[in-house]
CSV table of C-alpha atoms in Angstrom, one decimal:
chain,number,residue,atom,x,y,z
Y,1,UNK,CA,92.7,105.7,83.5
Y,2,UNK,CA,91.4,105.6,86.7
Y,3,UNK,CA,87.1,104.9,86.5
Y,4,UNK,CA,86.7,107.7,89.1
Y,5,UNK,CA,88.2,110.6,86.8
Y,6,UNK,CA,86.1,108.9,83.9
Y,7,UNK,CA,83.0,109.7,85.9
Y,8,UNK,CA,83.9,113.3,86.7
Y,9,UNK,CA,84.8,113.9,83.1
Y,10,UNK,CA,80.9,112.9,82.5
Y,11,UNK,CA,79.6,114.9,85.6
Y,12,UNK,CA,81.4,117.9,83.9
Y,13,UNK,CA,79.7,117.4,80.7
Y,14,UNK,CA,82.8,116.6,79.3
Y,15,UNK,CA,82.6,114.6,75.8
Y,16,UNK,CA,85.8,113.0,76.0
Y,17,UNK,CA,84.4,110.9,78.9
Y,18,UNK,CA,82.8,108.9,75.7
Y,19,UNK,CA,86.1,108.5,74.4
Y,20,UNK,CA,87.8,107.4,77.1
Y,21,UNK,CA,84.9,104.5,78.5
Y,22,UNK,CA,85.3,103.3,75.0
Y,23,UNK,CA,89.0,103.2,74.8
Y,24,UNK,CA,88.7,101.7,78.4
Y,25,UNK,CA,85.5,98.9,77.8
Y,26,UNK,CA,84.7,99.2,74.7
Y,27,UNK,CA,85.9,95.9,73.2
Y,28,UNK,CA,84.3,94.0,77.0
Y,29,UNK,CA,80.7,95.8,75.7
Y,30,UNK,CA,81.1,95.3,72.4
Y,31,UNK,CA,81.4,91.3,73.7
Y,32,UNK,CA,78.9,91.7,75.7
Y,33,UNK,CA,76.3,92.7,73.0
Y,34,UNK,CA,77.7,90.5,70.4
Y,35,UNK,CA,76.8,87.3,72.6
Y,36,UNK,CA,73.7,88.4,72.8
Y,37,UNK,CA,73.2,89.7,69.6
Y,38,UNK,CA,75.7,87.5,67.5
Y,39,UNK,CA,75.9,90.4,65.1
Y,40,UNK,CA,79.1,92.9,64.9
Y,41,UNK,CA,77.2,95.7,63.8
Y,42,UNK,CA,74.8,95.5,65.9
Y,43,UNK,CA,76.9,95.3,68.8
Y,44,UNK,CA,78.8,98.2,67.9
Y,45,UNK,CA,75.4,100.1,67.5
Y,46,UNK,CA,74.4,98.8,71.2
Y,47,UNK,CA,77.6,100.1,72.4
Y,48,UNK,CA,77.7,103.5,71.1
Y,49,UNK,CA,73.7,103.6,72.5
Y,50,UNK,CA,75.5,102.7,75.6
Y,51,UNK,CA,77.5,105.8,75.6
Y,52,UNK,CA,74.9,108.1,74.8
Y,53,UNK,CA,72.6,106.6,77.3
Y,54,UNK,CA,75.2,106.8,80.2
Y,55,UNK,CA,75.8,110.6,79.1
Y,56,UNK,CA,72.5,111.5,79.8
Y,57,UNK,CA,72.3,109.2,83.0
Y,58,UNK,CA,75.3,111.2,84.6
Y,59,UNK,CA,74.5,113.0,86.9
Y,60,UNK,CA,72.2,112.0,88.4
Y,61,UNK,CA,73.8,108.9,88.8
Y,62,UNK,CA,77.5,108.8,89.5
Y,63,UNK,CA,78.7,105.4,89.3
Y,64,UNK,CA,81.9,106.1,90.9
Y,65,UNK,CA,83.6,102.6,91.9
Y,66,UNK,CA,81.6,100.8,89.6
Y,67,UNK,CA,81.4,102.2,86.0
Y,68,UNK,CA,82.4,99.1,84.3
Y,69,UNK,CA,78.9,97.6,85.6
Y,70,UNK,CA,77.2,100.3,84.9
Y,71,UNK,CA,78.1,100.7,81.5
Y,72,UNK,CA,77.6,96.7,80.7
Y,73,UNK,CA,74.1,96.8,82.3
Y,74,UNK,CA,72.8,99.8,79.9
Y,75,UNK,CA,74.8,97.6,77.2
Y,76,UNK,CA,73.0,94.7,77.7
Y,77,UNK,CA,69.5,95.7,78.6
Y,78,UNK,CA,69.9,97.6,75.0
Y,79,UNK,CA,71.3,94.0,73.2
Y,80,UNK,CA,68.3,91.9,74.8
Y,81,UNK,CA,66.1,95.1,73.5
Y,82,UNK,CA,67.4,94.9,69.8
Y,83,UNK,CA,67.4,91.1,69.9
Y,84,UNK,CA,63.5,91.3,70.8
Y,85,UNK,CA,63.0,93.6,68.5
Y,86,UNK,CA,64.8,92.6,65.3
Y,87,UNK,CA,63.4,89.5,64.0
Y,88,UNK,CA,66.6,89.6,61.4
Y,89,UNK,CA,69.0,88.4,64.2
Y,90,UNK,CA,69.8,85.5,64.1
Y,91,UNK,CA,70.3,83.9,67.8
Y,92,UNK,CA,73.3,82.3,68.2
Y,93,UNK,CA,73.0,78.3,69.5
Y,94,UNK,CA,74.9,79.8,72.7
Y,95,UNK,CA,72.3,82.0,73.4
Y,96,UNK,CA,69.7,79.3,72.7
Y,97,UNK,CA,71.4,76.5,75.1
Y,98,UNK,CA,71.5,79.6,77.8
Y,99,UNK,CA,67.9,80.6,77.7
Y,100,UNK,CA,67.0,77.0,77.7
Y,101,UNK,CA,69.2,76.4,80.8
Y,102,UNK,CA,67.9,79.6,82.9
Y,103,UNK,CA,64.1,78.3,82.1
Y,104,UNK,CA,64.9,75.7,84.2
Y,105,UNK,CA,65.0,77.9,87.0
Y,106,UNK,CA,62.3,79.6,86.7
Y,107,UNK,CA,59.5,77.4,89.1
Y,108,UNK,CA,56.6,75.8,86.8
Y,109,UNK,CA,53.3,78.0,86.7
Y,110,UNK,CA,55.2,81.3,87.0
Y,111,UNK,CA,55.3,84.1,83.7
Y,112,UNK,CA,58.0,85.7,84.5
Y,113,UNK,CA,57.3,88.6,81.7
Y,114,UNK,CA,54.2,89.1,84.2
Y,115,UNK,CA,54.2,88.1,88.0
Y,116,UNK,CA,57.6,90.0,88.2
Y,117,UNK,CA,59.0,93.4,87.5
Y,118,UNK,CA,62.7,93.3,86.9
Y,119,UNK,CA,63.3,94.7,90.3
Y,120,UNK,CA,61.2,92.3,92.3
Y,121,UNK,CA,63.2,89.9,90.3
Y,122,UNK,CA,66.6,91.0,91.0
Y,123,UNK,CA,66.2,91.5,94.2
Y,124,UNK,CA,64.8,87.9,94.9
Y,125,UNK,CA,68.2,86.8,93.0
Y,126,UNK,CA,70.2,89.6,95.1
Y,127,UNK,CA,69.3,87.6,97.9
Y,128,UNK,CA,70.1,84.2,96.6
Y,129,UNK,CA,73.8,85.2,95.8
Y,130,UNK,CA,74.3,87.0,98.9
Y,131,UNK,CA,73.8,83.3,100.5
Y,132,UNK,CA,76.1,81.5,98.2
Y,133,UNK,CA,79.7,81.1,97.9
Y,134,UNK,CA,81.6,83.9,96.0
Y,135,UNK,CA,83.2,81.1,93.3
Y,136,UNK,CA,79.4,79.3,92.6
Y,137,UNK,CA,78.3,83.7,92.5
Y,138,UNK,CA,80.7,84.7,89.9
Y,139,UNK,CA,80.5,81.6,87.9
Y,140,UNK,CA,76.4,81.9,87.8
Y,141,UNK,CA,76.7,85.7,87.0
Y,142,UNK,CA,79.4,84.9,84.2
Y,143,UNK,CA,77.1,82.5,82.5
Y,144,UNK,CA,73.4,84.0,83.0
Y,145,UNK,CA,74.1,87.7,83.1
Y,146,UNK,CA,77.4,88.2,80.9
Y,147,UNK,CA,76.2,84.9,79.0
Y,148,UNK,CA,79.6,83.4,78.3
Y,149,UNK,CA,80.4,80.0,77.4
Y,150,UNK,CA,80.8,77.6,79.7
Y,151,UNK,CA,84.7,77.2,78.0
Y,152,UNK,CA,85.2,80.8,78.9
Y,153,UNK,CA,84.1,80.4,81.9
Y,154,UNK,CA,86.8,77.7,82.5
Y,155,UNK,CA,89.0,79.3,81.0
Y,156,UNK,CA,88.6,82.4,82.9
Y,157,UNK,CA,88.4,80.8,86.3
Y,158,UNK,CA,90.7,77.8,85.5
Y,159,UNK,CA,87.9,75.4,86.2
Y,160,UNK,CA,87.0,72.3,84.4
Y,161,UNK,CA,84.3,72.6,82.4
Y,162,UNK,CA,82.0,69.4,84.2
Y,163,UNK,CA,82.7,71.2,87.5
Y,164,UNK,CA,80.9,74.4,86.0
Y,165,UNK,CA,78.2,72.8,84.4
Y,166,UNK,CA,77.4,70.6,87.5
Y,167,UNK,CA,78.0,73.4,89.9
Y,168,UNK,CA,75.7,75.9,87.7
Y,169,UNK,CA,72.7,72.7,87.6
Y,170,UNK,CA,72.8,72.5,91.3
Y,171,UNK,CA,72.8,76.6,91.6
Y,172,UNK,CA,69.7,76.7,88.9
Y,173,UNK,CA,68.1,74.1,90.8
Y,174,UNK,CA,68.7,76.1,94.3
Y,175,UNK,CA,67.5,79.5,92.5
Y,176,UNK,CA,64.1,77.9,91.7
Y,177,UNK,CA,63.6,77.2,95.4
Y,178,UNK,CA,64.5,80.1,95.9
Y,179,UNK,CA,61.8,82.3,93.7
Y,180,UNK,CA,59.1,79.9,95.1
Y,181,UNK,CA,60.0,80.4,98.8
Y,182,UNK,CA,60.3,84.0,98.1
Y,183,UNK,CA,57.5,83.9,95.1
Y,184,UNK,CA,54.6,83.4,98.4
Y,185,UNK,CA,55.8,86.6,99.9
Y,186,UNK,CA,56.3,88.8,97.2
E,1,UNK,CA,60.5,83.9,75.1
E,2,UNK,CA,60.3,82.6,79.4
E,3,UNK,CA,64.4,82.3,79.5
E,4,UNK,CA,65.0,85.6,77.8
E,5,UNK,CA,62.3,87.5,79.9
E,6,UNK,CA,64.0,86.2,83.1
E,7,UNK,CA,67.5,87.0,81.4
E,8,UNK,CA,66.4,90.6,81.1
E,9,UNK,CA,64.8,90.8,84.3
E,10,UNK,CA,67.9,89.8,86.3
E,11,UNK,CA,70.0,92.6,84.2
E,12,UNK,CA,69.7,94.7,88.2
E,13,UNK,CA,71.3,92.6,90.0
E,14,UNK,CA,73.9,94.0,92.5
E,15,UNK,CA,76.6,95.9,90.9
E,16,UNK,CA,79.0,95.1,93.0
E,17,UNK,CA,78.3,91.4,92.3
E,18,UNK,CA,79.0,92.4,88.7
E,19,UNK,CA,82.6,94.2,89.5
E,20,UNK,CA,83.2,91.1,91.6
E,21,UNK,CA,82.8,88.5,88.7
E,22,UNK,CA,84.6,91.0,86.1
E,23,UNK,CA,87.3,91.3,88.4
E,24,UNK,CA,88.1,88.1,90.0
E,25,UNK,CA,91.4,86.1,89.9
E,26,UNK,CA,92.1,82.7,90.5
E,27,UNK,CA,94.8,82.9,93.3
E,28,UNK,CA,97.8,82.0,91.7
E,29,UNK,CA,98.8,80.6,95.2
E,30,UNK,CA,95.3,78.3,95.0
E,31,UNK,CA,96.9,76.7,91.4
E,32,UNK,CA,100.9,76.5,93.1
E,33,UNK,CA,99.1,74.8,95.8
E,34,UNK,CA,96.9,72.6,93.7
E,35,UNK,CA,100.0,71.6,91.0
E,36,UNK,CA,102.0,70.9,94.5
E,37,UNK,CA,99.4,68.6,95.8
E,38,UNK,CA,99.6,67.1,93.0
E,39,UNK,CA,103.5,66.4,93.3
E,40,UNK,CA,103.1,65.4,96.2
E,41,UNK,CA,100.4,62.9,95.8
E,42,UNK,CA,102.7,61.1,93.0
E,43,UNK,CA,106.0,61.1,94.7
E,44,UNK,CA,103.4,59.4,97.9
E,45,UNK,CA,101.9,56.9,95.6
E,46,UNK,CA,105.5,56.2,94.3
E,47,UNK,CA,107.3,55.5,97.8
E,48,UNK,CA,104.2,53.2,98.6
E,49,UNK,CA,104.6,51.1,95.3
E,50,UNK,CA,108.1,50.8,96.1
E,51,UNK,CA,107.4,49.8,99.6
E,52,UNK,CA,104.5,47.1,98.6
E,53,UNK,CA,106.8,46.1,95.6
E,54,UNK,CA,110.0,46.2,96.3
E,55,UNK,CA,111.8,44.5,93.6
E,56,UNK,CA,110.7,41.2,91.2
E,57,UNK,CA,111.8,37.8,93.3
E,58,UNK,CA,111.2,35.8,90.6
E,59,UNK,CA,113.5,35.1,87.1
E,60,UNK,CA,111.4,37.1,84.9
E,61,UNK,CA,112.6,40.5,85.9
E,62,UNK,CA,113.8,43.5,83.6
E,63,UNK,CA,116.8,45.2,84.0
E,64,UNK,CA,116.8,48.4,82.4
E,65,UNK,CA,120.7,48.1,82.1
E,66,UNK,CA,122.1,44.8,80.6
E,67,UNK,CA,125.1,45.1,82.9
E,68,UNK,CA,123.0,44.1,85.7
E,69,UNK,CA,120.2,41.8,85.8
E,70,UNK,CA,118.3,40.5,88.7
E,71,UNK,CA,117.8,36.5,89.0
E,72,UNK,CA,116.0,34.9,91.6
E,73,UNK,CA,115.7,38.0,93.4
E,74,UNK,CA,119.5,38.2,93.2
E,75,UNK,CA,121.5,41.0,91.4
E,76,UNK,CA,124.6,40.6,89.1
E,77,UNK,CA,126.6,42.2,87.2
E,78,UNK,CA,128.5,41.4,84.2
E,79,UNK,CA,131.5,40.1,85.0
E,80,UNK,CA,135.2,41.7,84.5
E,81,UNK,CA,138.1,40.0,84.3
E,82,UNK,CA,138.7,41.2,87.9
E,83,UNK,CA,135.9,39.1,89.4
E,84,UNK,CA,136.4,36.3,87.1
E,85,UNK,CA,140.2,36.1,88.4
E,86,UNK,CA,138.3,35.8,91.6
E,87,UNK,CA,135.9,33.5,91.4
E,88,UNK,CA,138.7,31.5,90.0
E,89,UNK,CA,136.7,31.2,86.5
E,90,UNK,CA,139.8,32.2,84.0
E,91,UNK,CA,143.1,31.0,84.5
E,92,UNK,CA,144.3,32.4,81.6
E,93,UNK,CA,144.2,36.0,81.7
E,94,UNK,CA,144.9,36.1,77.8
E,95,UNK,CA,141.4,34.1,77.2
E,96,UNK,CA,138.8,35.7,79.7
E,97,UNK,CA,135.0,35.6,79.3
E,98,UNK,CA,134.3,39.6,80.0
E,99,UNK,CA,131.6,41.6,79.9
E,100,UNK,CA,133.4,42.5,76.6
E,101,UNK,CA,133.8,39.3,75.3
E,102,UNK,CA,131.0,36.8,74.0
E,103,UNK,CA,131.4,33.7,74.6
E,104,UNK,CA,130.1,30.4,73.7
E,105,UNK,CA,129.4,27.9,76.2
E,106,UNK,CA,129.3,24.0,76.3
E,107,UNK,CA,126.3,22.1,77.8
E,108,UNK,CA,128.3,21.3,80.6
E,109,UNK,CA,129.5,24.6,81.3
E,110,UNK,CA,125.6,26.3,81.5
E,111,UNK,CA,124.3,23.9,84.2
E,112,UNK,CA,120.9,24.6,85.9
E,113,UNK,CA,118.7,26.8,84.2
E,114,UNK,CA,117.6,29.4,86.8
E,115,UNK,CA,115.5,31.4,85.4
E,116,UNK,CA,115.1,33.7,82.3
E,117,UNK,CA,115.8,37.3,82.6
E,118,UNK,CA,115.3,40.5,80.1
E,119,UNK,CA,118.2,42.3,79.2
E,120,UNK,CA,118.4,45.6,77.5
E,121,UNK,CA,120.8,45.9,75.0
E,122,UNK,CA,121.3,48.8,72.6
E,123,UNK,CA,118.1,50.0,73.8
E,124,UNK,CA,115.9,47.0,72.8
E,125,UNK,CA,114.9,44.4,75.4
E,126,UNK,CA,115.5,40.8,75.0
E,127,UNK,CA,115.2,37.5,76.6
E,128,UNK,CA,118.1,35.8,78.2
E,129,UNK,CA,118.0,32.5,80.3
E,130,UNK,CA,120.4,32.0,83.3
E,131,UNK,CA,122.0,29.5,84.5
E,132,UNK,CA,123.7,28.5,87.1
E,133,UNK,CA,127.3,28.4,86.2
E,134,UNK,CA,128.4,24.7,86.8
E,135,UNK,CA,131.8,26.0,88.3
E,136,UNK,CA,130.7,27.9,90.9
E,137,UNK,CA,127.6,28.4,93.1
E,138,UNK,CA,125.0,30.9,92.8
E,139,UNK,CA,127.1,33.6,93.2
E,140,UNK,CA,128.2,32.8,89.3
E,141,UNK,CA,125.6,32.6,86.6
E,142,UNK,CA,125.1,32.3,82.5
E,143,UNK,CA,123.2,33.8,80.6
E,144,UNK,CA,122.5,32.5,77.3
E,145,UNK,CA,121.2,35.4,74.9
E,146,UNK,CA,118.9,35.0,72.0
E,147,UNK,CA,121.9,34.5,69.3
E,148,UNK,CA,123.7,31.9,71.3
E,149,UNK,CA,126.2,34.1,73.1
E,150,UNK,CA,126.8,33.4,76.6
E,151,UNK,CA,128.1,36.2,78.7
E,152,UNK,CA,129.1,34.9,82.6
E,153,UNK,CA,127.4,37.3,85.6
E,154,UNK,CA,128.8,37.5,89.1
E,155,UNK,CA,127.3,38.6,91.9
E,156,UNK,CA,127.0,42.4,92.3
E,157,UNK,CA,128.5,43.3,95.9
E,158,UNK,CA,125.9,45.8,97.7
């Protein structure tokens, strides 16, 4: 079903625009808050949060064109939530090896929970993607912000998994130039 | 946690950075193209070797066929009892040595040894040594296999 027709069910307050976003991306969600979480329950809890939250975000917003995004970005702002908030959860050695990779873009003497809101910070990473190549763009974004594995990655993108991992060190490594260059004029 | 923080921080990036990721393909014309290359490259690397190398000059080469062997950089094939009528080797047409005949020879029939060659027979390779067939010049040789058979080669016309 077309994402535009999903939208207008929502923007007429009509309940079966749950049914059909979950019958549509449920199972990509659900994945999406499981490698995060690394707990099926939980991920099933993040995903119906997800519905409930996009309800009441449409209208205003109407997130014609991209509703897939938009539904995976309430997903898995809500994952990192419950993950921070439930000491129970266990986090998964992927999740580990990916928070420990991204630190190492992030330039020394900087606290990211403090010198940066989480739109100063997106849009200083905004305007590092914009300047790099689309494969190097989708490759960081599938690792850091859907936080696959790199053998998914390959998978997905029929790349070997050295070329990722060297081509994501050298994009880390250009990121943290990036946030200091910009860092001085935020 | 620093890496989580900055994990959760960059969950505004650019939508349509995030539809692009989700819904990107790897050209299947990219992979056809790559696999192609790659063809391509071997086939290259295989007319070169040929070209550098073109065929063993000395005794020790391998035939992948024992009805033709390659000695001294010179091919032969096993003989019928056509060529051996012409090379004048049989007389008697009722006792030729032919490709399907073993034979054994006499010292003075092997002559000089001119090298060894490896023959395949029945799918397993083995050692022969040739020799030039006392009777005839080099367009006639022996060769003597492991269980002291002798089959006589001829030269193989081009």
């Amino acid at each position: 079903m077309e994402d535009n027709y999903i939208v207008d069910l929502y923007l007429a307050r009509d309940e079966s625009a749950i049914s059909r976003s979950e019958e549509k991306y449920g199972k990509q969600l659900r994945q999406i808050a499981n490698r995060v979480c690394n707990d099926h329950q939980t991920a099933e809890e993040c995903e119906n949060d997800t519905y409930l939250k996009a309800w009441n975000m449409i209208p205003p917003h109407e997130p014609k064109g991209y509703l897939f995004s938009f539904l995976a970005k309430i997903t898995r702002a809500i994952a990192i939530d419950r993950l921070k908030e439930m000491t129970r959860l266990k986090r998964s050695a992927e999740l580990v090896e990916l928070t420990t990779e991204i630190e190492s873009a992030i330039p020394s003497g900087i606290d990211v929970a403090e010198d940066y809101n989480a739109k100063e910070l997106s849009r200083i990473i905004n305007g590092y993607l914009k300047t790099i190549s689309a494969e190097k763009r989708n490759v960081f974004i599938r690792r850091y912000w859907f936080m696959e594995s790199i053998a998914e990655i390959s998978k997905k993108y029929s790349i070997s998994e050295s070329k990722i991992k060297s081509m994501l060190f050298r994009t880390r490594a250009e990121l943290k130039v990036w946030i200091e260059k910009e860092g001085y004029t935020v | 946690m620093k890496g989580l923080d900055f994990l959760k921080k960059m969950n505004d990036i650019d939508y349509e950075f995030i539809e692009a990721s989700n819904n990107y393909k790897k050209n299947r014309n990219t992979i056809l193209f790559r696999w192609t290359a790659v063809a391509a490259s071997f086939i290259i690397m295989a007319i070169v070797a040929k070209v550098i190398y073109p065929g063993n000059n000395h005794s020790d080469s391998l035939v992948n066929e024992s009805m033709v062997i390659s000695v001294n950089g010179k091919n032969y094939e096993c003989a019928s009892i056509d060529k051996l009528i012409q090379y004048g080797i049989v007389t008697d047409i009722g006792r030729g040595i032919t490709e399907d005949v073993d034979y054994t020879a006499t010292a003075d029939e092997c002559g000089q040894l001119i090298g060894s060659v490896d023959v395949v027979i029945d799918g397993k390779i083995v050692k022969g040594r040739a020799y030039k067939h006392i009777c005839n010049n080099d367009d006639v040789c022996l060769v003597e296999y492991p269980d002291n058979v002798y089959k006589i080669y001829v030269i193989k016309e081009k």
